[in-house]
PDB file of C-alpha atoms in Angstrom:
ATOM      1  CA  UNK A   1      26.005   5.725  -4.778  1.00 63.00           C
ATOM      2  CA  UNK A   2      26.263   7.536  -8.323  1.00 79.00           C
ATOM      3  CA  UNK A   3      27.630   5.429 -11.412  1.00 85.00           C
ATOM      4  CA  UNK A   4      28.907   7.042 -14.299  1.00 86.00           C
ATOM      5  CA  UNK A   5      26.978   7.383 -17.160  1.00 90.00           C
ATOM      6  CA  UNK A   6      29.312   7.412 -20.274  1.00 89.00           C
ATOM      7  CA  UNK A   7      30.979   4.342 -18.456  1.00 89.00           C
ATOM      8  CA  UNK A   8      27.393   2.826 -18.098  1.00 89.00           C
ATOM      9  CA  UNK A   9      26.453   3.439 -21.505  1.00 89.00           C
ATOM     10  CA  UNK A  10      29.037   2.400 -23.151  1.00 90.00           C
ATOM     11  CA  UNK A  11      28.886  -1.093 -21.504  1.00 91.00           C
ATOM     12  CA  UNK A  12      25.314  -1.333 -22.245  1.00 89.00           C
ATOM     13  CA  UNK A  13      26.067  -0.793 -25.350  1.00 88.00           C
ATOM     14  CA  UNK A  14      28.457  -3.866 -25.605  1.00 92.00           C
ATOM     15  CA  UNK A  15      26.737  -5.972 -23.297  1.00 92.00           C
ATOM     16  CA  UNK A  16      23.528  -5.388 -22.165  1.00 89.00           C
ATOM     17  CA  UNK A  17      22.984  -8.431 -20.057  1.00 90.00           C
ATOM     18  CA  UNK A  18      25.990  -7.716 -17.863  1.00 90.00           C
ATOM     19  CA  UNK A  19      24.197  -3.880 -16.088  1.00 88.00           C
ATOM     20  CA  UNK A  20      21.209  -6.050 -15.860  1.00 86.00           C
ATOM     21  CA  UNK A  21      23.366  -8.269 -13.467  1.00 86.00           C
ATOM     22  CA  UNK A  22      25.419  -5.324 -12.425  1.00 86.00           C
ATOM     23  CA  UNK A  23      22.554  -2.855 -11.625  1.00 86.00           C
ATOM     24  CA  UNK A  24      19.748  -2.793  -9.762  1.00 79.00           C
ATOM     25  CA  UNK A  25      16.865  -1.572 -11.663  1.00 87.00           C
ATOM     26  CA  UNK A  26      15.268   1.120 -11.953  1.00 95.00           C
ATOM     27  CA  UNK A  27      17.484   3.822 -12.123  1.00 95.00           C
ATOM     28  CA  UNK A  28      17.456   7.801 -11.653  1.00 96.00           C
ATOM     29  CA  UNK A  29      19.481   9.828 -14.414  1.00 95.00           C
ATOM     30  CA  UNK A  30      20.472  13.126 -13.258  1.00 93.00           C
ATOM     31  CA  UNK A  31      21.052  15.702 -15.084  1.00 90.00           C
ATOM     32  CA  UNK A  32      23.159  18.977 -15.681  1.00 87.00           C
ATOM     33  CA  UNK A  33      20.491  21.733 -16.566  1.00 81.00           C
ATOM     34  CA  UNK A  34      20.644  23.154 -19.931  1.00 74.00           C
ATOM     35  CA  UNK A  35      23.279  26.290 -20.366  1.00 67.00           C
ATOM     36  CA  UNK A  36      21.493  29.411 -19.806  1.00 63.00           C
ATOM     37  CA  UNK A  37      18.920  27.832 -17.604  1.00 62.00           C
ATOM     38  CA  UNK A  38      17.767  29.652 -14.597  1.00 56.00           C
ATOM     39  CA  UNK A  39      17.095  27.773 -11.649  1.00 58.00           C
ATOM     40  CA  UNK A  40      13.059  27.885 -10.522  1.00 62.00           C
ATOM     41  CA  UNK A  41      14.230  27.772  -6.995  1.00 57.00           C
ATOM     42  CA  UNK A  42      16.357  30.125  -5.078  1.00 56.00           C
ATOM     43  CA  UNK A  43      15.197  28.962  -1.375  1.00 55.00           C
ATOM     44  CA  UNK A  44      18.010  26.235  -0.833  1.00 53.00           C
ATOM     45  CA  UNK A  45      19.885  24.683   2.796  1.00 56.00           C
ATOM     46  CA  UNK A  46      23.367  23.635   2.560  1.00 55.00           C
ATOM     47  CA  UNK A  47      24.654  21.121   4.749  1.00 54.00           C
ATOM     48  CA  UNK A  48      28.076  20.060   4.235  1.00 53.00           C
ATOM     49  CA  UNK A  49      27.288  18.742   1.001  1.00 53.00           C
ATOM     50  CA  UNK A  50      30.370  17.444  -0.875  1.00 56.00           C
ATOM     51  CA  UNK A  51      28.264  18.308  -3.862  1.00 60.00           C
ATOM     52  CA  UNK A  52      28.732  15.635  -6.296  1.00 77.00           C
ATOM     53  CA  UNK A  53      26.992  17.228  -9.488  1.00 79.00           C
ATOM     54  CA  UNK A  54      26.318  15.952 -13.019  1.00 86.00           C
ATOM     55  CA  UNK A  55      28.040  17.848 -15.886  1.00 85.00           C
ATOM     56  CA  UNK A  56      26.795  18.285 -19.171  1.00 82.00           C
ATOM     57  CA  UNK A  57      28.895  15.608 -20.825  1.00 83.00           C
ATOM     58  CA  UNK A  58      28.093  12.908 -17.562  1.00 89.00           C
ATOM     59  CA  UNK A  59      25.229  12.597 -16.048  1.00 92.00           C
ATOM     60  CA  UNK A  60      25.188  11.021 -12.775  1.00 92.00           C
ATOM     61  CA  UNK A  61      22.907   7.392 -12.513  1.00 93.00           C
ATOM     62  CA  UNK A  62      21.143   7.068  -9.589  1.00 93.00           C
ATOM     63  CA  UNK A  63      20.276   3.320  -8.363  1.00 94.00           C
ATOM     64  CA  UNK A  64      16.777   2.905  -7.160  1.00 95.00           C
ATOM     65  CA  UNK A  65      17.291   0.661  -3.984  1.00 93.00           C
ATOM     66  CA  UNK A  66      17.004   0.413  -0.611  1.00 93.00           C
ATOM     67  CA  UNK A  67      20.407   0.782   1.571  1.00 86.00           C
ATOM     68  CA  UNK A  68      21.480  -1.353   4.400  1.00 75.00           C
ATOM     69  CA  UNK A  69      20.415   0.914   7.280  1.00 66.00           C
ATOM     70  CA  UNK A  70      23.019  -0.385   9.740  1.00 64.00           C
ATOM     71  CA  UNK A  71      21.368  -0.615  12.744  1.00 58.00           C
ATOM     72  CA  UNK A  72      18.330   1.848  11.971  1.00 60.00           C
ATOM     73  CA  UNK A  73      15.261  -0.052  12.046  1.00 58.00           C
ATOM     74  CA  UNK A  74      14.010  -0.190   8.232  1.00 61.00           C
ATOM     75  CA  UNK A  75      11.704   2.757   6.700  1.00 67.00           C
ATOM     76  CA  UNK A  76       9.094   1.270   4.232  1.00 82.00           C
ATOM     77  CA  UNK A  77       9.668   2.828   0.923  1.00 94.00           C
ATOM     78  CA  UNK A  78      13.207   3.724  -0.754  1.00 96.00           C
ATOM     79  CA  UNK A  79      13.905   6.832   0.552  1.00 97.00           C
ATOM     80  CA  UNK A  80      15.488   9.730  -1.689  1.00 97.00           C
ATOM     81  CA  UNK A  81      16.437  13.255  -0.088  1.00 96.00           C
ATOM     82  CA  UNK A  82      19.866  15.213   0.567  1.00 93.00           C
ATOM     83  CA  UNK A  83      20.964  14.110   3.737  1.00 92.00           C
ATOM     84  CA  UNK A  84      23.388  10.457   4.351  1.00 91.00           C
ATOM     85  CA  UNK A  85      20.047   8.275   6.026  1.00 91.00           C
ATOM     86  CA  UNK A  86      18.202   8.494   2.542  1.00 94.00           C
ATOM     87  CA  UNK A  87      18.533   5.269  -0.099  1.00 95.00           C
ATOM     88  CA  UNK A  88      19.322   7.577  -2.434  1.00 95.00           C
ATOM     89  CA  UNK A  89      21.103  10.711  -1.994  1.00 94.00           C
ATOM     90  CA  UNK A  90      21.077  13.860  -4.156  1.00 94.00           C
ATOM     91  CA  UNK A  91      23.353  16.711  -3.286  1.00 90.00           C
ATOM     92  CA  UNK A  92      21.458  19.246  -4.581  1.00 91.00           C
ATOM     93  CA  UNK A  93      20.788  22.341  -1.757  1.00 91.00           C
ATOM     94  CA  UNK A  94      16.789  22.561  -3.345  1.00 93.00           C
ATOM     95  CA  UNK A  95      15.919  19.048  -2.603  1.00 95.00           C
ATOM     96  CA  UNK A  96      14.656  18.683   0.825  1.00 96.00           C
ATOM     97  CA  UNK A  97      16.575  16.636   3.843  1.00 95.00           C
ATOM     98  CA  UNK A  98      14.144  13.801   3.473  1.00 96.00           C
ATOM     99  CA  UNK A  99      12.018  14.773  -0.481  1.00 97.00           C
ATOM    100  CA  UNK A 100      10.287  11.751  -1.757  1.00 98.00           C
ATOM    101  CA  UNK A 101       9.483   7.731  -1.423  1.00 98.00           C
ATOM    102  CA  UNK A 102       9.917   5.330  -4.112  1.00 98.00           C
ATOM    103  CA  UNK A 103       7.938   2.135  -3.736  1.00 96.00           C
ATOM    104  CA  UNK A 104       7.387  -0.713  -5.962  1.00 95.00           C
ATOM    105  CA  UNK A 105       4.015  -3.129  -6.277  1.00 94.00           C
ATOM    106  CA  UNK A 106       4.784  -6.368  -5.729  1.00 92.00           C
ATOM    107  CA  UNK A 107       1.784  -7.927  -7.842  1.00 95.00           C
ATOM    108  CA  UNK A 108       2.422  -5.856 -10.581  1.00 94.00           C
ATOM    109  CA  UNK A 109       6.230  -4.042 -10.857  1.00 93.00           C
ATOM    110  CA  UNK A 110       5.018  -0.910 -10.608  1.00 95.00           C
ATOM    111  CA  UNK A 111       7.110   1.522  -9.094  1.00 97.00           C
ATOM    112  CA  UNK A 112       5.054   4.974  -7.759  1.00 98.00           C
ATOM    113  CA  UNK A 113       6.731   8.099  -6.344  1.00 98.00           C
ATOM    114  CA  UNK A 114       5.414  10.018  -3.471  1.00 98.00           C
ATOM    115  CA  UNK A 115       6.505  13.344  -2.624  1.00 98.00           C
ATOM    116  CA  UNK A 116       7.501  13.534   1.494  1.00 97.00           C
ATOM    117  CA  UNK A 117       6.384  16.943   1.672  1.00 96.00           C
ATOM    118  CA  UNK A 118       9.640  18.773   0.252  1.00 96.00           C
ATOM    119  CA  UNK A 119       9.831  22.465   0.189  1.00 94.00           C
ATOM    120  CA  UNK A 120      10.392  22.685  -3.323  1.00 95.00           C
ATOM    121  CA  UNK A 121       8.363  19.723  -4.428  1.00 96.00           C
ATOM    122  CA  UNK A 122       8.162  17.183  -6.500  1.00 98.00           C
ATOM    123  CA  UNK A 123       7.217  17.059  -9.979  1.00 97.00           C
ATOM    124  CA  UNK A 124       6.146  14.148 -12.236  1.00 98.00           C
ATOM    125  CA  UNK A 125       6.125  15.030 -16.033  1.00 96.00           C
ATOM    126  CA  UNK A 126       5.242  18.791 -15.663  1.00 94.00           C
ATOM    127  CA  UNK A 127       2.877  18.139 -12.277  1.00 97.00           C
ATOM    128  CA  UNK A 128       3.561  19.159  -9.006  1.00 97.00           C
ATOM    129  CA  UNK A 129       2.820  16.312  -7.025  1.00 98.00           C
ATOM    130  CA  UNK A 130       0.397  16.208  -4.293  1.00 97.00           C
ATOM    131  CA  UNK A 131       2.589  15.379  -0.609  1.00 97.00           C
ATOM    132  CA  UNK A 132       1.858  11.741   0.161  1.00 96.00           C
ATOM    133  CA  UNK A 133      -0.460  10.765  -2.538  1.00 97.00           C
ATOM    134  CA  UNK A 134       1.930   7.833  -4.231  1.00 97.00           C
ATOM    135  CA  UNK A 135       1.944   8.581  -8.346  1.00 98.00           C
ATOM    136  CA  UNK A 136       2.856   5.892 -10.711  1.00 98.00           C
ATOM    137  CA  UNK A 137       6.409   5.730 -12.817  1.00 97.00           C
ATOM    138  CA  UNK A 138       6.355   3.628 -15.496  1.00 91.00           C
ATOM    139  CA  UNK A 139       9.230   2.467 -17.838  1.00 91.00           C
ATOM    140  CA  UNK A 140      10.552   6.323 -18.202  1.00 96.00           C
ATOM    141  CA  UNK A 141       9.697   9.449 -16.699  1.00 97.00           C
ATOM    142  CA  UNK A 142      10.493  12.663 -16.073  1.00 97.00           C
ATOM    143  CA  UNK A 143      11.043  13.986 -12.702  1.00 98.00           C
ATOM    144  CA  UNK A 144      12.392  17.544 -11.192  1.00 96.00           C
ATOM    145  CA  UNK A 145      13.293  17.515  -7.441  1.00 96.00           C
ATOM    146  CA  UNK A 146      13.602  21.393  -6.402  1.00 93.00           C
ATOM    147  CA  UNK A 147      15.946  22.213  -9.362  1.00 92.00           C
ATOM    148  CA  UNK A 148      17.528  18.776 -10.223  1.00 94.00           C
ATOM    149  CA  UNK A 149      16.090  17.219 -13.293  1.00 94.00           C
ATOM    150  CA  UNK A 150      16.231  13.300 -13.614  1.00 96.00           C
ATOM    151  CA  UNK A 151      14.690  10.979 -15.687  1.00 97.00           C
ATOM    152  CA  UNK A 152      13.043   7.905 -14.224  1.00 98.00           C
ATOM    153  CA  UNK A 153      14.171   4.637 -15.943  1.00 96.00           C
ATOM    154  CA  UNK A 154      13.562   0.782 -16.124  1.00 93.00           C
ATOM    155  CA  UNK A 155      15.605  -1.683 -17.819  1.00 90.00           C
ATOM    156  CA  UNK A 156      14.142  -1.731 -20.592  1.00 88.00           C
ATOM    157  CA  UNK A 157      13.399   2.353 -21.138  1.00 93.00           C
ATOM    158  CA  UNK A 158      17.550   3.004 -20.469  1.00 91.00           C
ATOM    159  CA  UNK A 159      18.542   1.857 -23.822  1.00 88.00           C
ATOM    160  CA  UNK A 160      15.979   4.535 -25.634  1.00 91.00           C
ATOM    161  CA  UNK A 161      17.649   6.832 -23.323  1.00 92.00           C
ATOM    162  CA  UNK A 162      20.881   6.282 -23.920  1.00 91.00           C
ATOM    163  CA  UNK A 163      20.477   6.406 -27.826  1.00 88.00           C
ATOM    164  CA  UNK A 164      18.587   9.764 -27.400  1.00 90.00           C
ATOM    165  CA  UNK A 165      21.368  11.030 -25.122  1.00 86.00           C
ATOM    166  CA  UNK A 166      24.010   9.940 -27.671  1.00 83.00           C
ATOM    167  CA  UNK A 167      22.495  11.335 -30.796  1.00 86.00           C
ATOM    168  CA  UNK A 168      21.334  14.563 -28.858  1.00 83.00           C
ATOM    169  CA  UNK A 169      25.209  14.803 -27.115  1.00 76.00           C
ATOM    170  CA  UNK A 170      27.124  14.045 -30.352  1.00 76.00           C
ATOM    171  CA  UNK A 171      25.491  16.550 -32.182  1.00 69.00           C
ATOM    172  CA  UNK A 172      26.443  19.713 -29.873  1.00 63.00           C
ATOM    173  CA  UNK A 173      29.824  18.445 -29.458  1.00 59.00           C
ATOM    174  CA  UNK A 174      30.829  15.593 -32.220  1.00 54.00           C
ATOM    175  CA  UNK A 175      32.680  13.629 -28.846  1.00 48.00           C
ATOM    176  CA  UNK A 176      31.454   9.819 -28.856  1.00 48.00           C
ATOM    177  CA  UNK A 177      30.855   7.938 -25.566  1.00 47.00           C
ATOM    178  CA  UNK A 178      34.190   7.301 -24.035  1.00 45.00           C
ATOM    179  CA  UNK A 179      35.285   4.413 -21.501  1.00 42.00           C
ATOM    180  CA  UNK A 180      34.449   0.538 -21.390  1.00 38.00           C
ATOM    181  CA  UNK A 181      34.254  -0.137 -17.583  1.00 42.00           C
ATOM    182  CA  UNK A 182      31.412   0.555 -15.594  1.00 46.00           C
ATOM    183  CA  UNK A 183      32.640   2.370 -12.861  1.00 50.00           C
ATOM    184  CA  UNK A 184      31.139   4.314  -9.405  1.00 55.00           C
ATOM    185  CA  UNK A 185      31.748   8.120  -9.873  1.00 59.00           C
ATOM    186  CA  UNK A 186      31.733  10.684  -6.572  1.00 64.00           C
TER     187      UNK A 186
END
């Protein structure tokens, strides 16, 4: 499920406490490439994707968490690729059906990212990843699945983000962070 950033924001903003409640954490901020940006990847698979996109001025947050699987007998790991069984899904036709595993250490909260073998890969701050060698995330990082850029996030790394965002957003178009209620986009 995709939350809305500038709704997100602006409550955390106002009252950081309540998206601590409200939000499992981490999170996954996608966003819209820079204009004028050529994608890296041209090799893509559509599959009825409803194709819910970030823009420019909103981002789309991504909860990192595992999904009730219904039925399905539970895969270890949170799952993220482009197709409806994944714990996270990214509509993007360069990420691969099933692209990468998010897991967490128990003993010490850290979260690693593995890539699942994707045909575009996966790519931790500038490095390809290696498929199924787990890499560790700590509070922020940067990530680019196929052509989608999102920045890993903890709790405590969002409100740097958000700040940066802000500053970098009101700049190029002098429009503050609008709305008050956080709210589920797509």
């Amino acid at each position: 499920m995709h939350l809305k950033f500038s709704a997100l924001a602006s409550q955390f903003l106002d009252d950081p406490q309540s998206v601590r409640h409200a939000v499992r954490w981490p999170v996954l901020v996608w966003e819209a490439p820079p204009m004028g940006a050529h994608p890296l990847f041209n090799r893509s698979t559509l599959t009825g994707l409803s194709l819910c996109r970030p823009t420019l001025a909103e981002p789309l947050v991504l909860e990192v968490r595992k999904r009730s699987q219904g039925g399905t007998p539970p895969v270890s790991g949170i799952t993220l690729g482009r197709t409806p069984h994944n714990d996270i899904i990214v509509e993007d036709p360069t990420v691969s059906r099933m692209h990468a595993t998010f897991s967490e250490e128990k003993h010490t909260g850290v979260w690693y990212i593995a890539d699942d073998g994707s045909h575009n890969g996966t790519w931790h701050n500038g490095t390809l990843l290696i498929p199924g060698r787990p890499t560790p995330l700590f509070g922020r990082a940067s990530l680019r699945l196929g052509n989608v850029l999102a920045t890993f996030l903890d709790f405590s790394a969002f409100n740097q983000f958000i700040l940066d965002w802000v500053a970098r957003h009101s700049r190029a178009s002098r429009m503050p962070v609008a709305e008050s209620v956080l709210t589920r986009g797509c």
